[in-house]
Coordinates of C-alpha atoms in Angstrom, one line a residue:
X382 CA 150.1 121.6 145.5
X383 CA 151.7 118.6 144.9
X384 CA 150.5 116.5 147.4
X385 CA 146.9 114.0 146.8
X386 CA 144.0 116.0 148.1
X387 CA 141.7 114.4 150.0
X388 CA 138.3 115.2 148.6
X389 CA 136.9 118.2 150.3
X390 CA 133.2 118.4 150.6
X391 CA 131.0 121.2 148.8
X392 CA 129.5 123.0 151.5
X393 CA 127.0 125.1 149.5
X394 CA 124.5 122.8 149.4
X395 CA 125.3 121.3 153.1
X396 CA 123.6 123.4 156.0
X397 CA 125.0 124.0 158.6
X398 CA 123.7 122.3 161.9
X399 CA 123.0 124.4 165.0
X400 CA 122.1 128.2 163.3
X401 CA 120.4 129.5 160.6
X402 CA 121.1 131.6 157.6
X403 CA 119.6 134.5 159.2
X404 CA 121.1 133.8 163.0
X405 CA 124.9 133.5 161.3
X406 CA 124.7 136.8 159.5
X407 CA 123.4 138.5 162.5
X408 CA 126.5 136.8 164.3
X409 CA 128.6 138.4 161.7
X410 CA 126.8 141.7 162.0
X411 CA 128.2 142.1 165.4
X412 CA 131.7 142.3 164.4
X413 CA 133.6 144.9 165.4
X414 CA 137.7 146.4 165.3
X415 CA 139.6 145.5 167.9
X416 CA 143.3 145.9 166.9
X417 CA 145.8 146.4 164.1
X418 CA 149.4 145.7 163.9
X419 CA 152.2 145.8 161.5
X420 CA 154.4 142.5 163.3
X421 CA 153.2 139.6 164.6
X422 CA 154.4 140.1 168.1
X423 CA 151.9 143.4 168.4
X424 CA 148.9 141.3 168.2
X425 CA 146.8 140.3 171.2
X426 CA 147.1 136.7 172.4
X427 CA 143.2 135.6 172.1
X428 CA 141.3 132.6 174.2
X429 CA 138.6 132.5 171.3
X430 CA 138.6 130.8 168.0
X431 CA 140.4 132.8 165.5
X432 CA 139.8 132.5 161.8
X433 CA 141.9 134.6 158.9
X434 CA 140.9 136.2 155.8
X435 CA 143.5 135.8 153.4
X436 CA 143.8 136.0 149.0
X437 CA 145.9 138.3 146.2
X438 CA 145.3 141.9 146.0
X439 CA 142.0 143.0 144.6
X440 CA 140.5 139.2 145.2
X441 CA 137.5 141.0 146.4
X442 CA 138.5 140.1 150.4
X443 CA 137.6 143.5 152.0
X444 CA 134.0 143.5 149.7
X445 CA 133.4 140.1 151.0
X446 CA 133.7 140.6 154.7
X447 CA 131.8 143.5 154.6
X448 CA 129.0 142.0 153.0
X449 CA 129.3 139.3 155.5
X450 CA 129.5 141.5 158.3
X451 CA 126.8 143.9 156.8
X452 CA 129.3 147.1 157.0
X453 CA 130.3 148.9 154.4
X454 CA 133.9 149.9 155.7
X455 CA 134.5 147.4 158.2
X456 CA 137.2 146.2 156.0
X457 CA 139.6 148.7 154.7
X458 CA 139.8 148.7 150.3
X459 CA 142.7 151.0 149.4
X460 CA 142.3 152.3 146.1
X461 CA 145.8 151.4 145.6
X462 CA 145.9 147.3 145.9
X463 CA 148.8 146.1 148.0
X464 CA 148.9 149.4 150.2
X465 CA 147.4 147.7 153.3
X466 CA 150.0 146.4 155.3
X467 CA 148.5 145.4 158.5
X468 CA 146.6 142.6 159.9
X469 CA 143.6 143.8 161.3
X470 CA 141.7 142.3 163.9
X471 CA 138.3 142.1 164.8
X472 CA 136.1 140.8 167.6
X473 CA 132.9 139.1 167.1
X474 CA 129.5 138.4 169.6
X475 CA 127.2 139.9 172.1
X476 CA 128.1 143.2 173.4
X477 CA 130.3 143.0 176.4
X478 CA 131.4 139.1 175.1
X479 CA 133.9 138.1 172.2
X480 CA 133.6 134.4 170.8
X481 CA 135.8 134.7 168.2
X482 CA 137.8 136.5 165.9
X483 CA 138.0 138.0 162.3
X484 CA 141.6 138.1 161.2
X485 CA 142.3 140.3 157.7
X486 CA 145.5 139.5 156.3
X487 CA 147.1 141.9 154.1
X488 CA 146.4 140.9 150.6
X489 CA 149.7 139.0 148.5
X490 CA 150.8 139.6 144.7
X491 CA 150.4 143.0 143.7
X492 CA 153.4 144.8 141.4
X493 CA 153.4 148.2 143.5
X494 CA 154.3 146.8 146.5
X495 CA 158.3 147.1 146.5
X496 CA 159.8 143.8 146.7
X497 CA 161.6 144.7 150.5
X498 CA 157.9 145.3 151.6
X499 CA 156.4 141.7 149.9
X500 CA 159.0 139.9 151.5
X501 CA 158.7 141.3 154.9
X502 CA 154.9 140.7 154.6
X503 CA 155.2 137.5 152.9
X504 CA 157.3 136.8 156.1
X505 CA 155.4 138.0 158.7
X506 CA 152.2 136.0 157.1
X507 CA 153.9 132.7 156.7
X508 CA 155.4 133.2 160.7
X509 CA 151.3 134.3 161.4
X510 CA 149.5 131.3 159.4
X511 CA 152.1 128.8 161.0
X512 CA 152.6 129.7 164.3
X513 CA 149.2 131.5 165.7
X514 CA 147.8 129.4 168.4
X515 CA 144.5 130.9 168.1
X516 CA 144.1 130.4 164.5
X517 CA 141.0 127.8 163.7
X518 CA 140.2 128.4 160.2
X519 CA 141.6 130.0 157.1
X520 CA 139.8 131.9 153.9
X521 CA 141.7 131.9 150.8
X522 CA 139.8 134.2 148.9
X523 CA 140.8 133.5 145.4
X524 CA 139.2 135.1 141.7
X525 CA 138.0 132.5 139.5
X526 CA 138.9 133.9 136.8
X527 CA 142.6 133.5 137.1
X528 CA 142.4 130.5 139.3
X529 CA 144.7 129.3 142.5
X530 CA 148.3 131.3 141.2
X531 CA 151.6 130.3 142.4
X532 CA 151.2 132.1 145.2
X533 CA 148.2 130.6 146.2
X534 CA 149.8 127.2 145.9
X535 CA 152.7 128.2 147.7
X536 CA 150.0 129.5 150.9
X537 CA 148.5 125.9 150.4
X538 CA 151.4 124.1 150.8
X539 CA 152.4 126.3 153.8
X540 CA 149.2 125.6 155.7
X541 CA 148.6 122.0 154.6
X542 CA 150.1 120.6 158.1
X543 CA 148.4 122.7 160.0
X544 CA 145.1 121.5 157.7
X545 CA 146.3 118.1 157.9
X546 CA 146.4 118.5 162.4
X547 CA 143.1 120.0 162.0
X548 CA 142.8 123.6 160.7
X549 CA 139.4 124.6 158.9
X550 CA 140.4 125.7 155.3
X551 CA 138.2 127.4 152.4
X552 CA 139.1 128.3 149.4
X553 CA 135.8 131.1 148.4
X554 CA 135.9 132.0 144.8
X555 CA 134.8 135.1 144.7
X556 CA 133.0 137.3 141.8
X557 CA 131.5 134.4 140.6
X558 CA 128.6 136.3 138.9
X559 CA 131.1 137.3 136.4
X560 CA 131.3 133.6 134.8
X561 CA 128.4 131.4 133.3
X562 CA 127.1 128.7 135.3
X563 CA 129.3 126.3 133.2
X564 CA 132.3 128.3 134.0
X565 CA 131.4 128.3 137.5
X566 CA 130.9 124.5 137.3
X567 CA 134.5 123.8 135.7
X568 CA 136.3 126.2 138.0
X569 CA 134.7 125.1 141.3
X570 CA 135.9 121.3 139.8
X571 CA 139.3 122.2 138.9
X572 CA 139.3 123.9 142.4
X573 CA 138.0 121.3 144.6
X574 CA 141.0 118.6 143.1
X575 CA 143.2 121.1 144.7
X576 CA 141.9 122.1 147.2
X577 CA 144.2 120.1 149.7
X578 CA 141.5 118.6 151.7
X579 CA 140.0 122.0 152.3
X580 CA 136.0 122.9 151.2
X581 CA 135.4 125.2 148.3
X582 CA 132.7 127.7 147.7
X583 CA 131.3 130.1 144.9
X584 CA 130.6 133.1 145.9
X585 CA 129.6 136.6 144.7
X586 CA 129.0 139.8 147.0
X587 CA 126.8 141.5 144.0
X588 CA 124.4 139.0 143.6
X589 CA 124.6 137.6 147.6
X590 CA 125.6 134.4 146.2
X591 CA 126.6 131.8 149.5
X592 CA 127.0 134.6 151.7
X593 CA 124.2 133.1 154.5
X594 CA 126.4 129.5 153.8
X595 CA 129.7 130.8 154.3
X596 CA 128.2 132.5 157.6
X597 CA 126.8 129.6 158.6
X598 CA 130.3 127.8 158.1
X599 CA 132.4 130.2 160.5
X600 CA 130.0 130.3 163.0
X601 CA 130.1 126.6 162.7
X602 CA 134.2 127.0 162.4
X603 CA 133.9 129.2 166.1
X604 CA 131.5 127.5 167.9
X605 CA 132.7 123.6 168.7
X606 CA 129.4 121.6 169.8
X607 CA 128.5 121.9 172.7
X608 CA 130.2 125.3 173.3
X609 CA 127.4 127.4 172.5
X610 CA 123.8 126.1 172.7
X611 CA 121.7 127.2 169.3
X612 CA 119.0 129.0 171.4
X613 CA 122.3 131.3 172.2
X614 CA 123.5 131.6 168.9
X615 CA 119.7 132.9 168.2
X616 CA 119.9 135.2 170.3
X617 CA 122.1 137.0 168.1
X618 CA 121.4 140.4 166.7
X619 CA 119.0 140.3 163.2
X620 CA 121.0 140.6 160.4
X621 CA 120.2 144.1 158.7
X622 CA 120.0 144.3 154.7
X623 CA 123.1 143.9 153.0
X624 CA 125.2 146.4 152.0
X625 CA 125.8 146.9 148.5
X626 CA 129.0 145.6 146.9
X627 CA 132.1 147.2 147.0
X628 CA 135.3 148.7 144.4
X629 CA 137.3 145.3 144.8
X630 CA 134.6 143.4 143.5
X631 CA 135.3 144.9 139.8

């Protein structure tokens, strides 16, 4: 990105006000499928705070929301990166009530993919990441070892007026137990000046690594003060032990 970044804040070591650790994950316990589609005009026009999942193939983005959510197939891993083409939806909250919404994006970058199918996807996620009303936040999952890529720039400067009006942005390094702490350090530093004025966040679904913070942040990304009191939000389902990590996390 070529643009100044405003400094983004490291929100692993902020908490989050209003829930717990252990109320957020039990939030993120309750989600649940709602809907898939292959076009953007198939999806369901929502009245709740939306917020995408979004990275290259084999990022680790279907491990990481389902050790968020607790489930080990919420998210779908094909065993062929690139081969899930649709963005899947997915309610969260009480039973009977939906407060928000989990949006997995097809991941980006990977060689099998014909090039007719990346650029209909790469299409149909730029109209989605521009133009979706509901959308409140965005997770760029990216692997640390490789760093923000073109592509990753390129979905940074796409979203950066939307981030710039608003929008919640995190860029969550995943697989961070796979680098030293002074690797972790220098990448999450290198990150953070590009950032674009979003937050950044190590993370690692093998060794539970931020998962309670980035919990915490989405609920805190879905629930606007005053929406929803923090006795409700505790309320929420326990969280049950985490599931172990998945494929995508090699």
């Amino acid at each position: 990105m070529t643009t100044t970044p405003s400094t983004p804040q490291a929100v692993a070591d902020t908490p989050s006000p209003g829930i717990d650790g252990k109320a957020a994950m039990g939030w993120m316990h309750t989600a649940r499928f709602l809907t898939t589609a292959a076009q953007l005009h198939q999806l369901p026009v929502v009245d709740v705070p939306e917020f995408a999942f979004v990275g290259r193939s084999n990022a680790g983005k279907s491990t990481s929301i389902n050790i968020l959510t607790q489930q080990n197939q919420l998210a779908f891993a094909s065993k062929r990166p690139g081969r899930t083409q649709h963005i899947n939806l997915f309610s969260l909250g009480k039973k009977g009530v939906t407060d928000a919404v989990l949006a997995d994006l097809p991941g980006y970058g990977y060689a099998a993919v014909s090039r007719e199918d990346k650029k209909r996807w790469q299409q149909v996620m730029v109209n989605y990441l521009v133009s979706r009303q509901s959308l409140t936040g965005i997770v760029l999952l990216c692997d640390p070892r490789l760093g923000l890529t073109e592509l990753d720039e390129a979905l940074l400067d796409i979203v950066r007026p939307r981030v710039e009006q608003g929008l919640k942005f995190l860029i969550l390094l995943t697989k961070a137990d796979k680098l030293t702490r002074v690797e972790q350090a220098k990448i999450l530093s290198i990150t953070k000046l590009n950032a674009g004025g979003g937050e950044v966040m190590l993370f690692s679904a093998l060794k539970k690594q931020n998962v309670d913070q980035v919990a915490q942040l989405l609920w805190r990304w879905s629930h606007p003060e005053g929406l929803v009191s923090p006795e409700a939000a505790a309320a929420a389902p326990e969280a049950p032990e985490a599931p172990e990590a998945a494929s995508d996390e090699q």
